[in-house]
Amino acid sequence: MFLLAGSKGAQGSGSERRTIYQKIREYDVLEKRMTITALKAGEDRAILLGLSMILFSALMYFVLGITMVRSYSDSVWTEVSNCTVLNYSIVAEINCSYSCGSECRKSSRFPCLKVYVSLNFTGKVLQLSYNEEAHEAHPECFYIPKCRKDHALMHSIVMNISEQLKTHQQVLCYYDPSEQQDSVLLTRLYGRGAIISSLLWPTCTLVAGTLIIAMVKLTQYLSFLCKQISRIKRMGLYPLTGASHTRVCTRKFNGCIQDRV
């Protein structure tokens, strides 16, 4: 009876141990699966972030291309030279309109300042405009102030500009090297520095997004390579272990037969 009870106790303790081992094994497998799932979700989020950054940079390139870059490339005033201010005068009053509500527009007036300069590079007398927008809106006026209800305020702005031109007889101006334009510009709407600084941020965003995707793909490839190497090692070790175990058992069996004989 004691032996039977001892054998039953041993079998029970062995089954309990196997049960505990199975639980630990299941927990390890579950934890590993959860870790792999979390890593997969993180990789998916990283790839989505990289694709979003690339898409955002492409959109920024498109917007800048149709606005700043196009205006810069279409401009014919590309060369810089010194200009001497010859004379300036207010020639007329120009009508303008401003918004006074959602569906309300009112009219006002601003003085038109006309400025003539001498291009020191050729000695040719040309009309001076503030930038491309002012030249396209009113070629005969140097500066186009924002239309406001207060006419006196716009008049004072234009007069302050004329006083500044009086103190600066020599100014830098942009001219057309083909000499097809009869005017020069005091400043360009979008210069080379503004174009470069504007294109810098979408370029950085594009490079960062590409690097994120490349790093995730490289990590996935290295993980797959490590799994393949581990599988090859296991497949190479298991046959050797089985053969050595067979040889040991055969030697023991032959020894037992010889002893009985």
PDB file of C-alpha atoms in Angstrom:
ATOM      1  CA  MET A   1       0.000   0.000   0.000  1.00  0.00           C
ATOM      2  CA  PHE A   2       2.788   2.396   0.817  1.00  0.00           C
ATOM      3  CA  LEU A   3       4.491   1.637  -2.466  1.00  0.00           C
ATOM      4  CA  LEU A   4       1.266   2.226  -4.360  1.00  0.00           C
ATOM      5  CA  ALA A   5       0.670   5.471  -2.516  1.00  0.00           C
ATOM      6  CA  GLY A   6       4.260   6.505  -3.150  1.00  0.00           C
ATOM      7  CA  SER A   7       3.948   5.717  -6.834  1.00  0.00           C
ATOM      8  CA  LYS A   8       0.654   7.630  -7.052  1.00  0.00           C
ATOM      9  CA  GLY A   9       2.227  10.577  -5.226  1.00  0.00           C
ATOM     10  CA  ALA A  10       5.180  10.533  -7.586  1.00  0.00           C
ATOM     11  CA  GLN A  11       2.862  10.417 -10.604  1.00  0.00           C
ATOM     12  CA  GLY A  12       0.780  13.260  -9.154  1.00  0.00           C
ATOM     13  CA  SER A  13       3.836  15.421  -8.466  1.00  0.00           C
ATOM     14  CA  GLY A  14       5.117  14.695 -11.984  1.00  0.00           C
ATOM     15  CA  SER A  15       1.788  15.689 -13.530  1.00  0.00           C
ATOM     16  CA  GLU A  16       1.726  18.871 -11.420  1.00  0.00           C
ATOM     17  CA  ARG A  17       5.222  19.717 -12.570  1.00  0.00           C
ATOM     18  CA  ARG A  18       4.225  19.138 -16.185  1.00  0.00           C
ATOM     19  CA  THR A  19       1.178  21.332 -15.677  1.00  0.00           C
ATOM     20  CA  ILE A  20       3.287  24.140 -14.164  1.00  0.00           C
ATOM     21  CA  TYR A  21       5.806  23.791 -17.002  1.00  0.00           C
ATOM     22  CA  GLN A  22       3.040  23.953 -19.583  1.00  0.00           C
ATOM     23  CA  LYS A  23       1.610  27.074 -17.953  1.00  0.00           C
ATOM     24  CA  ILE A  24       5.030  28.740 -17.911  1.00  0.00           C
ATOM     25  CA  ARG A  25       5.559  27.671 -21.516  1.00  0.00           C
ATOM     26  CA  GLU A  26       2.173  29.045 -22.574  1.00  0.00           C
ATOM     27  CA  TYR A  27       2.883  32.291 -20.738  1.00  0.00           C
ATOM     28  CA  ASP A  28       6.257  32.631 -22.477  1.00  0.00           C
ATOM     29  CA  VAL A  29       4.682  31.928 -25.862  1.00  0.00           C
ATOM     30  CA  LEU A  30       1.895  34.430 -25.176  1.00  0.00           C
ATOM     31  CA  GLU A  31       4.352  37.068 -24.019  1.00  0.00           C
ATOM     32  CA  LYS A  32       6.497  36.490 -27.107  1.00  0.00           C
ATOM     33  CA  ARG A  33       3.457  36.824 -29.353  1.00  0.00           C
ATOM     34  CA  MET A  34       2.422  40.035 -27.607  1.00  0.00           C
ATOM     35  CA  THR A  35       5.951  41.406 -28.036  1.00  0.00           C
ATOM     36  CA  ILE A  36       5.984  40.497 -31.739  1.00  0.00           C
ATOM     37  CA  THR A  37       2.548  42.083 -32.196  1.00  0.00           C
ATOM     38  CA  ALA A  38       3.675  45.278 -30.448  1.00  0.00           C
ATOM     39  CA  LEU A  39       6.813  45.439 -32.571  1.00  0.00           C
ATOM     40  CA  LYS A  40       4.770  44.876 -35.737  1.00  0.00           C
ATOM     41  CA  ALA A  41       2.371  47.663 -34.757  1.00  0.00           C
ATOM     42  CA  GLY A  42       5.291  50.008 -34.037  1.00  0.00           C
ATOM     43  CA  GLU A  43       6.856  49.224 -37.411  1.00  0.00           C
ATOM     44  CA  ASP A  44       3.546  49.881 -39.159  1.00  0.00           C
ATOM     45  CA  ARG A  45       3.208  53.234 -37.391  1.00  0.00           C
ATOM     46  CA  ALA A  46       6.778  54.173 -38.311  1.00  0.00           C
ATOM     47  CA  ILE A  47       6.185  53.328 -41.978  1.00  0.00           C
ATOM     48  CA  LEU A  48       2.928  55.305 -41.923  1.00  0.00           C
ATOM     49  CA  LEU A  49       4.767  58.272 -40.406  1.00  0.00           C
ATOM     50  CA  GLY A  50       7.462  58.103 -43.073  1.00  0.00           C
ATOM     51  CA  LEU A  51       4.892  57.909 -45.878  1.00  0.00           C
ATOM     52  CA  SER A  52       2.979  60.865 -44.385  1.00  0.00           C
ATOM     53  CA  MET A  53       6.169  62.938 -44.255  1.00  0.00           C
ATOM     54  CA  ILE A  54       6.983  62.087 -47.878  1.00  0.00           C
ATOM     55  CA  LEU A  55       3.434  62.964 -48.963  1.00  0.00           C
ATOM     56  CA  PHE A  56       3.553  66.254 -47.035  1.00  0.00           C
ATOM     57  CA  SER A  57       6.901  67.203 -48.604  1.00  0.00           C
ATOM     58  CA  ALA A  58       5.548  66.395 -52.103  1.00  0.00           C
ATOM     59  CA  LEU A  59       2.531  68.618 -51.414  1.00  0.00           C
ATOM     60  CA  MET A  60       4.804  71.431 -50.224  1.00  0.00           C
ATOM     61  CA  TYR A  61       6.963  71.067 -53.337  1.00  0.00           C
ATOM     62  CA  PHE A  62       3.837  71.386 -55.476  1.00  0.00           C
ATOM     63  CA  VAL A  63       2.575  74.494 -53.651  1.00  0.00           C
ATOM     64  CA  LEU A  64       5.974  76.208 -53.695  1.00  0.00           C
ATOM     65  CA  GLY A  65       6.493  75.225 -57.327  1.00  0.00           C
ATOM     66  CA  ILE A  66       3.318  76.909 -58.556  1.00  0.00           C
ATOM     67  CA  THR A  67       3.809  80.024 -56.420  1.00  0.00           C
ATOM     68  CA  MET A  68       7.334  81.050 -55.483  1.00  0.00           C
ATOM     69  CA  VAL A  69       9.451  79.025 -57.915  1.00  0.00           C
ATOM     70  CA  ARG A  70       7.209  79.859 -60.864  1.00  0.00           C
ATOM     71  CA  SER A  71       7.259  83.577 -60.054  1.00  0.00           C
ATOM     72  CA  TYR A  72      11.043  83.469 -59.648  1.00  0.00           C
ATOM     73  CA  SER A  73      11.602  81.624 -62.934  1.00  0.00           C
ATOM     74  CA  ASP A  74       9.157  83.799 -64.929  1.00  0.00           C
ATOM     75  CA  SER A  75      10.724  87.055 -63.766  1.00  0.00           C
ATOM     76  CA  VAL A  76      12.935  88.769 -66.365  1.00  0.00           C
ATOM     77  CA  TRP A  77      14.597  91.113 -63.863  1.00  0.00           C
ATOM     78  CA  THR A  78      17.509  88.844 -63.021  1.00  0.00           C
ATOM     79  CA  GLU A  79      20.601  91.072 -62.988  1.00  0.00           C
ATOM     80  CA  VAL A  80      21.610  93.512 -60.241  1.00  0.00           C
ATOM     81  CA  SER A  81      23.199  96.904 -60.702  1.00  0.00           C
ATOM     82  CA  ASN A  82      23.380 100.343 -59.082  1.00  0.00           C
ATOM     83  CA  CYS A  83      20.773 102.909 -60.015  1.00  0.00           C
ATOM     84  CA  THR A  84      20.795 106.667 -59.496  1.00  0.00           C
ATOM     85  CA  VAL A  85      17.494 108.292 -58.545  1.00  0.00           C
ATOM     86  CA  LEU A  86      16.874 111.176 -60.959  1.00  0.00           C
ATOM     87  CA  ASN A  87      13.423 112.486 -60.087  1.00  0.00           C
ATOM     88  CA  TYR A  88      10.152 111.448 -58.530  1.00  0.00           C
ATOM     89  CA  SER A  89       6.725 113.019 -58.393  1.00  0.00           C
ATOM     90  CA  ILE A  90       3.089 112.278 -57.648  1.00  0.00           C
ATOM     91  CA  VAL A  91       1.322 112.211 -60.987  1.00  0.00           C
ATOM     92  CA  ALA A  92      -2.234 111.106 -60.209  1.00  0.00           C
ATOM     93  CA  GLU A  93      -4.707 109.604 -57.786  1.00  0.00           C
ATOM     94  CA  ILE A  94      -5.488 105.928 -58.337  1.00  0.00           C
ATOM     95  CA  ASN A  95      -8.820 104.383 -57.364  1.00  0.00           C
ATOM     96  CA  CYS A  96      -8.825 101.254 -55.204  1.00  0.00           C
ATOM     97  CA  SER A  97     -11.407  99.205 -53.320  1.00  0.00           C
ATOM     98  CA  TYR A  98     -11.335  97.707 -49.835  1.00  0.00           C
ATOM     99  CA  SER A  99     -13.554  95.289 -47.942  1.00  0.00           C
ATOM    100  CA  CYS A 100     -15.947  96.580 -45.304  1.00  0.00           C
ATOM    101  CA  GLY A 101     -17.694  93.284 -44.579  1.00  0.00           C
ATOM    102  CA  SER A 102     -18.592  89.911 -46.002  1.00  0.00           C
ATOM    103  CA  GLU A 103     -20.450  91.372 -48.998  1.00  0.00           C
ATOM    104  CA  CYS A 104     -19.417  95.011 -48.759  1.00  0.00           C
ATOM    105  CA  ARG A 105     -16.866  96.809 -50.931  1.00  0.00           C
ATOM    106  CA  LYS A 106     -16.023 100.509 -50.795  1.00  0.00           C
ATOM    107  CA  SER A 107     -13.689 102.647 -52.883  1.00  0.00           C
ATOM    108  CA  SER A 108     -10.799 104.855 -51.894  1.00  0.00           C
ATOM    109  CA  ARG A 109      -7.849 106.597 -53.538  1.00  0.00           C
ATOM    110  CA  PHE A 110      -4.074 106.624 -53.146  1.00  0.00           C
ATOM    111  CA  PRO A 111      -1.410 108.860 -54.716  1.00  0.00           C
ATOM    112  CA  CYS A 112       0.636 107.434 -57.578  1.00  0.00           C
ATOM    113  CA  LEU A 113       4.355 108.040 -57.055  1.00  0.00           C
ATOM    114  CA  LYS A 114       6.388 107.908 -60.255  1.00  0.00           C
ATOM    115  CA  VAL A 115      10.173 107.453 -59.984  1.00  0.00           C
ATOM    116  CA  TYR A 116      12.836 107.627 -62.712  1.00  0.00           C
ATOM    117  CA  VAL A 117      16.341 106.247 -62.273  1.00  0.00           C
ATOM    118  CA  SER A 118      19.493 106.002 -64.343  1.00  0.00           C
ATOM    119  CA  LEU A 119      20.949 102.528 -64.716  1.00  0.00           C
ATOM    120  CA  ASN A 120      24.669 102.931 -64.044  1.00  0.00           C
ATOM    121  CA  PHE A 121      25.502  99.816 -66.073  1.00  0.00           C
ATOM    122  CA  THR A 122      24.226 101.324 -69.333  1.00  0.00           C
ATOM    123  CA  GLY A 123      23.308 104.928 -68.428  1.00  0.00           C
ATOM    124  CA  LYS A 124      19.763 104.361 -69.656  1.00  0.00           C
ATOM    125  CA  VAL A 125      16.903 106.195 -67.930  1.00  0.00           C
ATOM    126  CA  LEU A 126      14.211 103.783 -66.754  1.00  0.00           C
ATOM    127  CA  GLN A 127      11.180 103.814 -64.516  1.00  0.00           C
ATOM    128  CA  LEU A 128      11.521 102.271 -61.050  1.00  0.00           C
ATOM    129  CA  SER A 129       8.934  99.876 -59.568  1.00  0.00           C
ATOM    130  CA  TYR A 130       8.931  98.379 -56.102  1.00  0.00           C
ATOM    131  CA  ASN A 131       8.481  94.694 -57.164  1.00  0.00           C
ATOM    132  CA  GLU A 132       6.772  92.474 -59.741  1.00  0.00           C
ATOM    133  CA  GLU A 133       3.316  92.871 -58.171  1.00  0.00           C
ATOM    134  CA  ALA A 134       3.481  96.664 -58.230  1.00  0.00           C
ATOM    135  CA  HIS A 135       4.646  96.605 -61.860  1.00  0.00           C
ATOM    136  CA  GLU A 136       1.815  94.273 -62.915  1.00  0.00           C
ATOM    137  CA  ALA A 137      -0.876  96.197 -61.001  1.00  0.00           C
ATOM    138  CA  HIS A 138       0.118  99.740 -62.037  1.00  0.00           C
ATOM    139  CA  PRO A 139       3.270 100.030 -64.180  1.00  0.00           C
ATOM    140  CA  GLU A 140       3.287 103.820 -63.874  1.00  0.00           C
ATOM    141  CA  CYS A 141       3.374 103.807 -60.041  1.00  0.00           C
ATOM    142  CA  PHE A 142       6.388 102.954 -57.907  1.00  0.00           C
ATOM    143  CA  TYR A 143       4.518 101.552 -54.879  1.00  0.00           C
ATOM    144  CA  ILE A 144       0.955 100.272 -54.381  1.00  0.00           C
ATOM    145  CA  PRO A 145      -0.123 100.614 -50.727  1.00  0.00           C
ATOM    146  CA  LYS A 146      -2.827  98.453 -49.233  1.00  0.00           C
ATOM    147  CA  CYS A 147      -6.170 100.073 -49.899  1.00  0.00           C
ATOM    148  CA  ARG A 148      -7.660 101.598 -46.780  1.00  0.00           C
ATOM    149  CA  LYS A 149     -10.555 103.803 -45.866  1.00  0.00           C
ATOM    150  CA  ASP A 150      -8.223 106.501 -44.522  1.00  0.00           C
ATOM    151  CA  HIS A 151      -6.968 108.367 -47.589  1.00  0.00           C
ATOM    152  CA  ALA A 152      -4.647 110.558 -45.499  1.00  0.00           C
ATOM    153  CA  LEU A 153      -2.869 107.486 -44.128  1.00  0.00           C
ATOM    154  CA  MET A 154      -2.131 106.130 -47.606  1.00  0.00           C
ATOM    155  CA  HIS A 155      -0.928 109.557 -48.704  1.00  0.00           C
ATOM    156  CA  SER A 156       1.471 109.755 -45.734  1.00  0.00           C
ATOM    157  CA  ILE A 157       2.854 106.266 -46.538  1.00  0.00           C
ATOM    158  CA  VAL A 158       3.639 107.265 -50.116  1.00  0.00           C
ATOM    159  CA  MET A 159       5.198 110.554 -48.986  1.00  0.00           C
ATOM    160  CA  ASN A 160       7.442 108.754 -46.491  1.00  0.00           C
ATOM    161  CA  ILE A 161       8.675 106.519 -49.314  1.00  0.00           C
ATOM    162  CA  SER A 162       9.475 109.573 -51.444  1.00  0.00           C
ATOM    163  CA  GLU A 163      11.446 111.091 -48.538  1.00  0.00           C
ATOM    164  CA  GLN A 164      13.486 107.902 -48.211  1.00  0.00           C
ATOM    165  CA  LEU A 165      14.276 107.975 -51.923  1.00  0.00           C
ATOM    166  CA  LYS A 166      15.475 111.559 -51.508  1.00  0.00           C
ATOM    167  CA  THR A 167      18.030 110.504 -48.882  1.00  0.00           C
ATOM    168  CA  HIS A 168      19.205 107.460 -50.879  1.00  0.00           C
ATOM    169  CA  GLN A 169      20.289 108.637 -54.301  1.00  0.00           C
ATOM    170  CA  GLN A 170      22.108 105.379 -55.074  1.00  0.00           C
ATOM    171  CA  VAL A 171      20.059 102.169 -54.777  1.00  0.00           C
ATOM    172  CA  LEU A 172      20.442  98.583 -55.915  1.00  0.00           C
ATOM    173  CA  CYS A 173      18.003  97.640 -58.652  1.00  0.00           C
ATOM    174  CA  TYR A 174      17.157  94.596 -60.739  1.00  0.00           C
ATOM    175  CA  TYR A 175      17.091  95.037 -64.504  1.00  0.00           C
ATOM    176  CA  ASP A 176      16.345  92.961 -67.570  1.00  0.00           C
ATOM    177  CA  PRO A 177      19.612  91.946 -69.290  1.00  0.00           C
ATOM    178  CA  SER A 178      17.799  91.581 -72.628  1.00  0.00           C
ATOM    179  CA  GLU A 179      16.685  95.245 -72.330  1.00  0.00           C
ATOM    180  CA  GLN A 180      13.129  94.423 -73.364  1.00  0.00           C
ATOM    181  CA  GLN A 181      11.639  96.027 -70.247  1.00  0.00           C
ATOM    182  CA  ASP A 182      11.541  99.792 -69.836  1.00  0.00           C
ATOM    183  CA  SER A 183      11.536  99.559 -66.044  1.00  0.00           C
ATOM    184  CA  VAL A 184      13.677  98.229 -63.212  1.00  0.00           C
ATOM    185  CA  LEU A 185      12.760  96.812 -59.797  1.00  0.00           C
ATOM    186  CA  LEU A 186      13.895  97.933 -56.370  1.00  0.00           C
ATOM    187  CA  THR A 187      13.403  94.422 -54.942  1.00  0.00           C
ATOM    188  CA  ARG A 188      12.212  91.067 -56.209  1.00  0.00           C
ATOM    189  CA  LEU A 189       9.095  89.452 -54.814  1.00  0.00           C
ATOM    190  CA  TYR A 190      10.893  86.119 -54.321  1.00  0.00           C
ATOM    191  CA  GLY A 191      14.680  86.171 -54.304  1.00  0.00           C
ATOM    192  CA  ARG A 192      17.096  83.294 -54.522  1.00  0.00           C
ATOM    193  CA  GLY A 193      17.610  83.217 -50.756  1.00  0.00           C
ATOM    194  CA  ALA A 194      13.854  83.051 -50.122  1.00  0.00           C
ATOM    195  CA  ILE A 195      13.484  80.187 -52.615  1.00  0.00           C
ATOM    196  CA  ILE A 196      16.325  78.184 -51.030  1.00  0.00           C
ATOM    197  CA  SER A 197      15.063  78.701 -47.479  1.00  0.00           C
ATOM    198  CA  SER A 198      11.515  77.760 -48.503  1.00  0.00           C
ATOM    199  CA  LEU A 199      12.638  74.547 -50.217  1.00  0.00           C
ATOM    200  CA  LEU A 200      14.858  73.577 -47.270  1.00  0.00           C
ATOM    201  CA  TRP A 201      12.052  72.410 -44.951  1.00  0.00           C
ATOM    202  CA  PRO A 202      10.220  70.103 -47.405  1.00  0.00           C
ATOM    203  CA  THR A 203      13.598  68.674 -48.411  1.00  0.00           C
ATOM    204  CA  CYS A 204      14.419  67.877 -44.775  1.00  0.00           C
ATOM    205  CA  THR A 205      10.964  66.341 -44.332  1.00  0.00           C
ATOM    206  CA  LEU A 206      11.441  64.187 -47.441  1.00  0.00           C
ATOM    207  CA  VAL A 207      14.879  62.973 -46.317  1.00  0.00           C
ATOM    208  CA  ALA A 208      13.631  62.217 -42.780  1.00  0.00           C
ATOM    209  CA  GLY A 209      10.625  60.242 -44.044  1.00  0.00           C
ATOM    210  CA  THR A 210      12.794  58.255 -46.451  1.00  0.00           C
ATOM    211  CA  LEU A 211      15.282  57.459 -43.665  1.00  0.00           C
ATOM    212  CA  ILE A 212      12.511  56.260 -41.338  1.00  0.00           C
ATOM    213  CA  ILE A 213      11.139  53.850 -43.947  1.00  0.00           C
ATOM    214  CA  ALA A 214      14.636  52.654 -44.881  1.00  0.00           C
ATOM    215  CA  MET A 215      15.540  51.972 -41.228  1.00  0.00           C
ATOM    216  CA  VAL A 216      12.321  50.008 -40.633  1.00  0.00           C
ATOM    217  CA  LYS A 217      12.877  47.915 -43.758  1.00  0.00           C
ATOM    218  CA  LEU A 218      16.510  47.319 -42.775  1.00  0.00           C
ATOM    219  CA  THR A 219      15.424  46.190 -39.300  1.00  0.00           C
ATOM    220  CA  GLN A 220      12.871  43.798 -40.791  1.00  0.00           C
ATOM    221  CA  TYR A 221      15.457  42.370 -43.163  1.00  0.00           C
ATOM    222  CA  LEU A 222      18.003  41.837 -40.380  1.00  0.00           C
ATOM    223  CA  SER A 223      15.365  40.149 -38.208  1.00  0.00           C
ATOM    224  CA  PHE A 224      14.417  37.815 -41.070  1.00  0.00           C
ATOM    225  CA  LEU A 225      18.096  37.065 -41.681  1.00  0.00           C
ATOM    226  CA  CYS A 226      18.666  36.207 -38.003  1.00  0.00           C
ATOM    227  CA  LYS A 227      15.677  33.827 -38.061  1.00  0.00           C
ATOM    228  CA  GLN A 228      17.027  32.080 -41.144  1.00  0.00           C
ATOM    229  CA  ILE A 229      20.471  31.683 -39.567  1.00  0.00           C
ATOM    230  CA  SER A 230      18.969  30.324 -36.333  1.00  0.00           C
ATOM    231  CA  ARG A 231      16.844  27.836 -38.305  1.00  0.00           C
ATOM    232  CA  ILE A 232      19.873  26.640 -40.278  1.00  0.00           C
ATOM    233  CA  LYS A 233      21.851  26.160 -37.062  1.00  0.00           C
ATOM    234  CA  ARG A 234      19.035  24.134 -35.456  1.00  0.00           C
ATOM    235  CA  MET A 235      18.664  21.950 -38.537  1.00  0.00           C
ATOM    236  CA  GLY A 236      22.419  21.292 -38.511  1.00  0.00           C
ATOM    237  CA  LEU A 237      22.638  20.423 -34.803  1.00  0.00           C
ATOM    238  CA  TYR A 238      19.637  18.132 -34.369  1.00  0.00           C
ATOM    239  CA  PRO A 239      20.826  15.296 -36.706  1.00  0.00           C
ATOM    240  CA  LEU A 240      24.224  15.245 -35.002  1.00  0.00           C
ATOM    241  CA  THR A 241      22.643  15.055 -31.549  1.00  0.00           C
ATOM    242  CA  GLY A 242      20.344  12.204 -32.616  1.00  0.00           C
ATOM    243  CA  ALA A 243      23.201  10.173 -34.118  1.00  0.00           C
ATOM    244  CA  SER A 244      25.386  10.530 -31.027  1.00  0.00           C
ATOM    245  CA  HIS A 245      22.478   9.453 -28.793  1.00  0.00           C
ATOM    246  CA  THR A 246      21.904   6.355 -30.970  1.00  0.00           C
ATOM    247  CA  ARG A 247      25.567   5.395 -30.764  1.00  0.00           C
ATOM    248  CA  VAL A 248      25.535   5.664 -26.961  1.00  0.00           C
ATOM    249  CA  CYS A 249      22.417   3.510 -26.637  1.00  0.00           C
ATOM    250  CA  THR A 250      23.847   0.864 -29.016  1.00  0.00           C
ATOM    251  CA  ARG A 251      27.047   0.644 -26.998  1.00  0.00           C
ATOM    252  CA  LYS A 252      25.107   0.173 -23.745  1.00  0.00           C
ATOM    253  CA  PHE A 253      22.880  -2.531 -25.286  1.00  0.00           C
ATOM    254  CA  ASN A 254      25.874  -4.498 -26.636  1.00  0.00           C
ATOM    255  CA  GLY A 255      27.576  -4.282 -23.243  1.00  0.00           C
ATOM    256  CA  CYS A 256      24.521  -5.692 -21.490  1.00  0.00           C
ATOM    257  CA  ILE A 257      24.348  -8.653 -23.921  1.00  0.00           C
ATOM    258  CA  GLN A 258      28.036  -9.438 -23.407  1.00  0.00           C
ATOM    259  CA  ASP A 259      27.594  -9.421 -19.624  1.00  0.00           C
ATOM    260  CA  ARG A 260      24.666 -11.878 -19.832  1.00  0.00           C
ATOM    261  CA  VAL A 261      26.639 -14.240 -22.047  1.00  0.00           C
TER     262      VAL A 261
END
